[in-house]
Coordinates of C-alpha atoms in Angstrom, one line a residue:
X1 CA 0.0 0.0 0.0
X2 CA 2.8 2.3 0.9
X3 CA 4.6 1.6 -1.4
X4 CA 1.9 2.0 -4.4
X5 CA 1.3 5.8 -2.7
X6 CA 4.6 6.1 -2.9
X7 CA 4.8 5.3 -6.4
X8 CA 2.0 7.5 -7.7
X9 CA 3.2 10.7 -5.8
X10 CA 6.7 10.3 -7.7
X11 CA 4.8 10.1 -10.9
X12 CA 2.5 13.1 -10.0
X13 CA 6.2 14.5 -9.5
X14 CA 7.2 13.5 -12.8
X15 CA 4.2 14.7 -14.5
X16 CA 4.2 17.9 -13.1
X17 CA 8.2 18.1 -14.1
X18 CA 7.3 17.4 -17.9
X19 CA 4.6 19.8 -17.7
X20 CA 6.3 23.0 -16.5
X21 CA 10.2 22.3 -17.0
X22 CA 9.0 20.8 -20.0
X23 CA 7.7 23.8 -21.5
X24 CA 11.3 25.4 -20.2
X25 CA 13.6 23.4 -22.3
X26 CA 10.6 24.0 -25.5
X27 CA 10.7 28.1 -25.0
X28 CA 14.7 27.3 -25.0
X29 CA 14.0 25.3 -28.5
X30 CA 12.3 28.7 -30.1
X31 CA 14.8 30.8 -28.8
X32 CA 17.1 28.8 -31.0
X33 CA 14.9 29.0 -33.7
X34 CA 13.9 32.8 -33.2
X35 CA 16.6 34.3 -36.2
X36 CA 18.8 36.8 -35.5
X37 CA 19.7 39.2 -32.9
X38 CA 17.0 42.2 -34.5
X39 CA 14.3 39.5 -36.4
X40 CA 14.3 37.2 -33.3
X41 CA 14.4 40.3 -30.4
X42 CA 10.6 40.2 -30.0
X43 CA 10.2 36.5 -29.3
X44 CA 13.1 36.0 -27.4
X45 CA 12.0 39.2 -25.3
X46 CA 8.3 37.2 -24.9
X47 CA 10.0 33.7 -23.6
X48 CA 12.7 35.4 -21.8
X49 CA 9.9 37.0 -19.6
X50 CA 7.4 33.9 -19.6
X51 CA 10.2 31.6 -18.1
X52 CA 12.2 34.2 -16.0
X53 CA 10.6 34.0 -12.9
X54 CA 9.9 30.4 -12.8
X55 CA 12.7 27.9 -15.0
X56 CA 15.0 27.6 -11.6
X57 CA 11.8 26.5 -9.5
X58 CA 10.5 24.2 -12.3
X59 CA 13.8 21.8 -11.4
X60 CA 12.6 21.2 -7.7
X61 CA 10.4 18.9 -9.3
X62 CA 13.2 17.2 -10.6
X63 CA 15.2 17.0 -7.4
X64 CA 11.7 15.5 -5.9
X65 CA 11.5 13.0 -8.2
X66 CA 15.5 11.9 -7.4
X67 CA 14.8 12.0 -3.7
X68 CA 12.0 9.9 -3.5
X69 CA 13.4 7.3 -6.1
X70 CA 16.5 7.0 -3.7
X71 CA 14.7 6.6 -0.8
X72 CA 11.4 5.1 -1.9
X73 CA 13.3 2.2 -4.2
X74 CA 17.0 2.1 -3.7
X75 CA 17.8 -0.9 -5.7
X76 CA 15.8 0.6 -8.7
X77 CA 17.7 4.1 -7.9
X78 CA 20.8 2.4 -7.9
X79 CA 20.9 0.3 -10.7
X80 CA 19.5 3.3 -12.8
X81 CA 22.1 5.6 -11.7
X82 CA 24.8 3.0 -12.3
X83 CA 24.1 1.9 -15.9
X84 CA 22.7 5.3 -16.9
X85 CA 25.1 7.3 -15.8
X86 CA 26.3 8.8 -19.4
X87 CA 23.2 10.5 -20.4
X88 CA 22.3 11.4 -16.7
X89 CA 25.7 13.6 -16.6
X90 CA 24.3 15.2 -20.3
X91 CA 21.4 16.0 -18.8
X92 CA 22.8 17.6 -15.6
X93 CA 25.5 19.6 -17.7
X94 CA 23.2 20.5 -19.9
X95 CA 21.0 21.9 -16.9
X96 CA 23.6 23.6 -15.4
X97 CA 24.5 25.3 -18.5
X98 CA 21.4 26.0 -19.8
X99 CA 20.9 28.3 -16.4
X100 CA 23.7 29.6 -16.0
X101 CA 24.2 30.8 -19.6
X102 CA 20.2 32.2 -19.6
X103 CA 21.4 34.2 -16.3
X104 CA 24.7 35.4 -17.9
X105 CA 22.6 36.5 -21.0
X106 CA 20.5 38.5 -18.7
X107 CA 23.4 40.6 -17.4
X108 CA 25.4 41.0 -20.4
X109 CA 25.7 44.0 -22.3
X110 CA 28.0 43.6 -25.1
X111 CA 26.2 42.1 -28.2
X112 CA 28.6 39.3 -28.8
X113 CA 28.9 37.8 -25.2
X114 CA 24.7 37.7 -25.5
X115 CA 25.0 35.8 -29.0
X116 CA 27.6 33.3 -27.5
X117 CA 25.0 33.0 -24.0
X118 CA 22.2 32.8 -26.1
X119 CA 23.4 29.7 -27.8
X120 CA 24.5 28.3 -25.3
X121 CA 21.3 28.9 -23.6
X122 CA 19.0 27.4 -26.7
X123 CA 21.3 24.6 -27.6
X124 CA 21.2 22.9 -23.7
X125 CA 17.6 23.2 -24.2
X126 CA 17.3 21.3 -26.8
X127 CA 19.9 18.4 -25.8
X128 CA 19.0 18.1 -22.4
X129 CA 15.3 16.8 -23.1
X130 CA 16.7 14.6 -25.5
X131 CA 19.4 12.6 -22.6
X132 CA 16.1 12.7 -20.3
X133 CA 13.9 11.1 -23.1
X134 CA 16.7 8.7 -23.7
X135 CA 16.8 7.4 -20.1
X136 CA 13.2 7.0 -19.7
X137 CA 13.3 4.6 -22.9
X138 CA 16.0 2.8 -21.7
X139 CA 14.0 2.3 -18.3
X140 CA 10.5 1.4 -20.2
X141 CA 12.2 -1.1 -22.6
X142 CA 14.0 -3.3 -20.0
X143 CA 17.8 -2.4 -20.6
X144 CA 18.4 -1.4 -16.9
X145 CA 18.6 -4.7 -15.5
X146 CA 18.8 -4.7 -11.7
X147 CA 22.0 -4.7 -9.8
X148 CA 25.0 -1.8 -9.3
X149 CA 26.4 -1.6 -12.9
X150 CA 24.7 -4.3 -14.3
X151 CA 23.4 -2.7 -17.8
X152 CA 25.9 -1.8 -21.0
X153 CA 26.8 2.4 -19.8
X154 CA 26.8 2.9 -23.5
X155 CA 24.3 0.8 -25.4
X156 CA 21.6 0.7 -22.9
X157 CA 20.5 4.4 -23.9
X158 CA 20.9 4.4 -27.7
X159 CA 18.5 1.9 -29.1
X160 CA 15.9 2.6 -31.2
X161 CA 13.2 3.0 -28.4
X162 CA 15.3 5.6 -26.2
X163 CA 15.8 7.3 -29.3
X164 CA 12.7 7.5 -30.1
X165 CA 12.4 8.9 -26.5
X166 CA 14.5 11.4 -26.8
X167 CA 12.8 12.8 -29.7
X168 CA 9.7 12.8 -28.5
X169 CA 10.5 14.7 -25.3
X170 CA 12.4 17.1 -27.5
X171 CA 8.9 17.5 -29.8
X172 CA 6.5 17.4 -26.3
X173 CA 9.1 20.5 -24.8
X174 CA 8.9 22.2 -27.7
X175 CA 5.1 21.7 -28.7
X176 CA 3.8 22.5 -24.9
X177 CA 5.9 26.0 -25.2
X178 CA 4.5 27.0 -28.6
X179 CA 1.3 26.4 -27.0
X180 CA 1.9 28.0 -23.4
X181 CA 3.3 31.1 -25.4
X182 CA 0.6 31.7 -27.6
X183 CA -1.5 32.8 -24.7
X184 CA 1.4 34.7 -22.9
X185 CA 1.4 36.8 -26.0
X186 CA -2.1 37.4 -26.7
X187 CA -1.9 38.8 -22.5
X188 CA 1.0 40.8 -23.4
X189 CA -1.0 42.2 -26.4
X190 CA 0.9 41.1 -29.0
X191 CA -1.0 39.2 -31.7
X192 CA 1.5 38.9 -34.2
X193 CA 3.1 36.9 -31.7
X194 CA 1.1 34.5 -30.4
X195 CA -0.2 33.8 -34.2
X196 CA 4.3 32.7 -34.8
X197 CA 3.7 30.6 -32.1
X198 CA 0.5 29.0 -32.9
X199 CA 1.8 28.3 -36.4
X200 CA 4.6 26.8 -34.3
X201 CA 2.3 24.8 -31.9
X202 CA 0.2 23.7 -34.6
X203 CA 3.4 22.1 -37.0
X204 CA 5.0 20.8 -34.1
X205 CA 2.0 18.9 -32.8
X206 CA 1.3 17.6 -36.2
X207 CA 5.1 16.3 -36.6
X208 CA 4.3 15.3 -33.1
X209 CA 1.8 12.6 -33.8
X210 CA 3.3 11.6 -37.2
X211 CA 6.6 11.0 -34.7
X212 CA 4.3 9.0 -32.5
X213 CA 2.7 7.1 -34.9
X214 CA 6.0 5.8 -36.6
X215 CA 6.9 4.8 -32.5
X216 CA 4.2 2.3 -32.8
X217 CA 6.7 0.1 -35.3
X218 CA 10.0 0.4 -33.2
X219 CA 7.9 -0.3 -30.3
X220 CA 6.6 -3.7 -31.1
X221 CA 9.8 -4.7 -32.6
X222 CA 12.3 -3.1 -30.0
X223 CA 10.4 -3.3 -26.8
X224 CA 7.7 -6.0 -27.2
X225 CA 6.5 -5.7 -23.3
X226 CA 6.0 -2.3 -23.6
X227 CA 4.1 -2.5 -26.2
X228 CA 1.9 -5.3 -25.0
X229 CA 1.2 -2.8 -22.2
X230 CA 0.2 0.1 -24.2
X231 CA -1.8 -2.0 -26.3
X232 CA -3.3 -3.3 -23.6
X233 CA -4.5 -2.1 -20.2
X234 CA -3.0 1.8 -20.9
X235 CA -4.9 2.0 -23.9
X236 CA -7.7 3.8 -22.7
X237 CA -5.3 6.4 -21.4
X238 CA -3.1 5.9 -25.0
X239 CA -6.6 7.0 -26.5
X240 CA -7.2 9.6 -24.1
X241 CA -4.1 11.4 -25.0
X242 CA -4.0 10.9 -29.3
X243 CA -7.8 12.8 -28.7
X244 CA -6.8 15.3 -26.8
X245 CA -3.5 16.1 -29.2
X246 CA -6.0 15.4 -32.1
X247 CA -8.4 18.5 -30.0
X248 CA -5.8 20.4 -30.4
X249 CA -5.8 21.2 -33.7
X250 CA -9.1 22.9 -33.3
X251 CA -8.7 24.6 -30.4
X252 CA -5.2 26.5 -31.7
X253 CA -7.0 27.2 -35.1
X254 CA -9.9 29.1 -33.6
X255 CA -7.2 30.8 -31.2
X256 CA -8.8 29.0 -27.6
X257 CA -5.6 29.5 -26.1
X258 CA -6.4 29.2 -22.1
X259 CA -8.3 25.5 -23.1
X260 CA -5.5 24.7 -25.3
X261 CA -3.3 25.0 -22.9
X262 CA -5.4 22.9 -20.6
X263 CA -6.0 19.6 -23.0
X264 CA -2.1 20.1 -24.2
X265 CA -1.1 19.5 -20.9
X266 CA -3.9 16.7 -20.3
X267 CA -2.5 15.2 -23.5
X268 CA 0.9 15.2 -22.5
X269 CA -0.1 13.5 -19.0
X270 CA -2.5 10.7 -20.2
X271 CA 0.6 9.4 -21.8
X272 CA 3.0 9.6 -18.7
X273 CA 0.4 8.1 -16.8
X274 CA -0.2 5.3 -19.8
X275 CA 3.8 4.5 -19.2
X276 CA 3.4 3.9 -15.6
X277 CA -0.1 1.7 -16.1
X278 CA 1.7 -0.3 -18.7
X279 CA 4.8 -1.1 -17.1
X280 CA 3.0 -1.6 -13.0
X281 CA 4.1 -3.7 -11.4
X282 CA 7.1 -4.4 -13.1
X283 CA 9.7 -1.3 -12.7
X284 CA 12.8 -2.8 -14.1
X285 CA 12.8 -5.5 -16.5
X286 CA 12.1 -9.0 -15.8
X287 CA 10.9 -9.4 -12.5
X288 CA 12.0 -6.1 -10.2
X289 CA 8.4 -5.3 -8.8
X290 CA 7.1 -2.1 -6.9
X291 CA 6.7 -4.5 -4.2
X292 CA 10.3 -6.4 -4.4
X293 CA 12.2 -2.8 -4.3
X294 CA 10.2 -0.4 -2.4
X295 CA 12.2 0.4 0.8
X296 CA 10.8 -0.5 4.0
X297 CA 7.6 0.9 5.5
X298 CA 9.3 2.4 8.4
X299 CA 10.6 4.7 5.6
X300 CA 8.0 5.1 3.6
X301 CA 5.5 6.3 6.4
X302 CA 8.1 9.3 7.5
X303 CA 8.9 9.9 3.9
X304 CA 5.2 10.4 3.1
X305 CA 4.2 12.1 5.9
X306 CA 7.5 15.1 4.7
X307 CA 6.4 14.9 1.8
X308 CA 2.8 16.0 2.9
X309 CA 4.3 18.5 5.1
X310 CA 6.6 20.4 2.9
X311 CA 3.5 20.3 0.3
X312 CA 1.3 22.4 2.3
X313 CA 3.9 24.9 1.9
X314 CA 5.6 24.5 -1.4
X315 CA 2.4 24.2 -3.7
X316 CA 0.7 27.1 -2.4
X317 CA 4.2 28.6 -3.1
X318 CA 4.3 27.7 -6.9
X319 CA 0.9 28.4 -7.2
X320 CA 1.5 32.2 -6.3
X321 CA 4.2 32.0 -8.0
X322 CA 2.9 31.0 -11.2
X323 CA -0.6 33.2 -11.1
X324 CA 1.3 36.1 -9.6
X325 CA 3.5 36.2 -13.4
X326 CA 0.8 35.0 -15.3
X327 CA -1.4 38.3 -14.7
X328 CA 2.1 40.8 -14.8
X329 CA 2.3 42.3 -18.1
X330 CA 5.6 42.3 -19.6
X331 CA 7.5 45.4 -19.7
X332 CA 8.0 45.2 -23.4
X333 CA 9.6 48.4 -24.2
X334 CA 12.7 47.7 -21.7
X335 CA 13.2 44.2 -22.1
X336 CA 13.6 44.9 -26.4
X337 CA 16.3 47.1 -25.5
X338 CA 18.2 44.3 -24.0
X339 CA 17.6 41.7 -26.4
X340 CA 19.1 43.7 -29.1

């Protein structure tokens, strides 16, 4: 029973890490794509002040989810950490660069340190999604196998299912943000901007599916469980989310950005949750149960009842947060002058 709870508030953790830091990395992904210094200004100035205040908090949930694996399951946590190492360390580099670079491009005012920042900035966003997709498909397909070391450091995160992983979370970023930003833009009172990025939302969702679709192959071939699961009891949530992302399409074309947002976000977590019905009990392949690794109850009582403590606080927190900068409009004139 514990252990279950246990189980599902990581995954809410999870979930609610793809859903916000998620849309980070995608606004990153734009920036990229924004053009140069004087044609991209304007966006970059919109997803420079939609992620400002929150991209640093958006990792707690990412530190949550670490915690709890490590004390919830420790043989999972270490078996993951020791075979996945690689693309782990990507990831966290590409974290650490991604902020640090996004503050430095802040501060800067020479024109050529803010190109080199802004790069760096973009680029980390796109490659650090992609490690993170790769390790999740490496988990769901069965090529962690238990024990400290156990799994191949180099080919256990490169087949063709945590490929496909890694693209996918690279679209998903990428896709939420287009969508997020539409309605940041349409608050800030900038229509030509929110109708880039619903262009954007709109082709990325589409290469989305067709992305998703072609999984379907390299699923049954590369990770036949998985796919037995999907197919299976998750596919009622597997359908939830391909009507939602297919609701989309509507939604973005008559410009209904606040539900979009909703049903892109319900979209993206019917198909986290569809992962975590089609693999229960099993979390690494063959036989390493919820049940066989969870940590004693003794911890798991404390560690729930922490976890219900520091929520009290650190929800209401976010959510502040979060409102607070959603009804601030940005202070367009200012922030122009810096991007340029």
């Amino acid at each position: 029973m514990l252990a279950n709870l246990t189980l599902a508030v990581m995954w809410v953790g999870l979930t609610c890490y793809a859903l916000f830091a998620g849309a980070d990395f995608g606004a990153g992904a734009w920036d990229l794509l924004a053009g140069g210094p004087r044609r991209g200004a304007e966006q970059r100035a919109l997803i420079e002040h939609s992620i400002g205040p929150v991209w640093e908090a958006n990792h707690v949930w990412l530190i949550f989810v670490v915690v709890l694996l490590w004390t919830g399951f420790p043989p999972v946590f270490a078996a993951v950490m020791s075979t996945l190492y690689l693309p782990l360390t990507f990831a966290a580099l590409g974290i650490i660069a991604r902020g640090a670079s996004f503050a430095f491009r802040k501060v800067s005012s020479e024109p050529r340190l803010r190109q080199v920042f802004g790069g760096l900035f973009a680029g980390s966003s796109v490659v650090t999604p992609f490690f993170l997709g790769t390790v999740a498909g490496a988990v769901a397909t069965g090529r962690v196998p238990p024990g400290l070391g156990a799994g191949n450091p180099y080919t256990s995160w490169t087949g063709p299912s945590s490929l496909l992983g890694g693209v996918l979370a690279v679209l998903a970023c990428a896709y939420l943000a287009a969508v997020y930003l539409c309605q940041d833009a349409t608050r800030s009172g900038e229509p030509q901007l929110a109708e880039a990025f619903r262009r954007r939302a709109l082709a990325t969702g589409a290469v989305t599916g067709a992305v998703a679709l072609a999984g379907i192959a390299i699923l049954h071939s590369d990770a036949p469980q998985l796919f037995a699961g999907l197919t299976g009891r998750a596919l009622p949530l597997v359908i939830f989310s391909a009507v939602a992302g297919a609701a989309e399409f509507p939604l973005l074309w008559r410009r209904h950005y606040v539900t979009a947002r909703v049903v892109a976000a319900l979209a993206v977590t019917a198909i986290l949750w569809g992962w975590a019905v089609a693999q229960y009990p099993v979390l690494l392949e063959p036989n390493v149960t919820v049940a066989a690794s969870a940590a004693q109850n003794s911890v798991l009582a404390p560690t729930l009842v922490a976890l219900a403590v520091g929520a009290v606080i650190l929800v209401p927190s976010l959510w502040w947060l979060y409102s607070l900068f959603q009804q601030r409009p940005r202070e367009r004139t200012r922030t122009l002058r810096a991007m340029r």
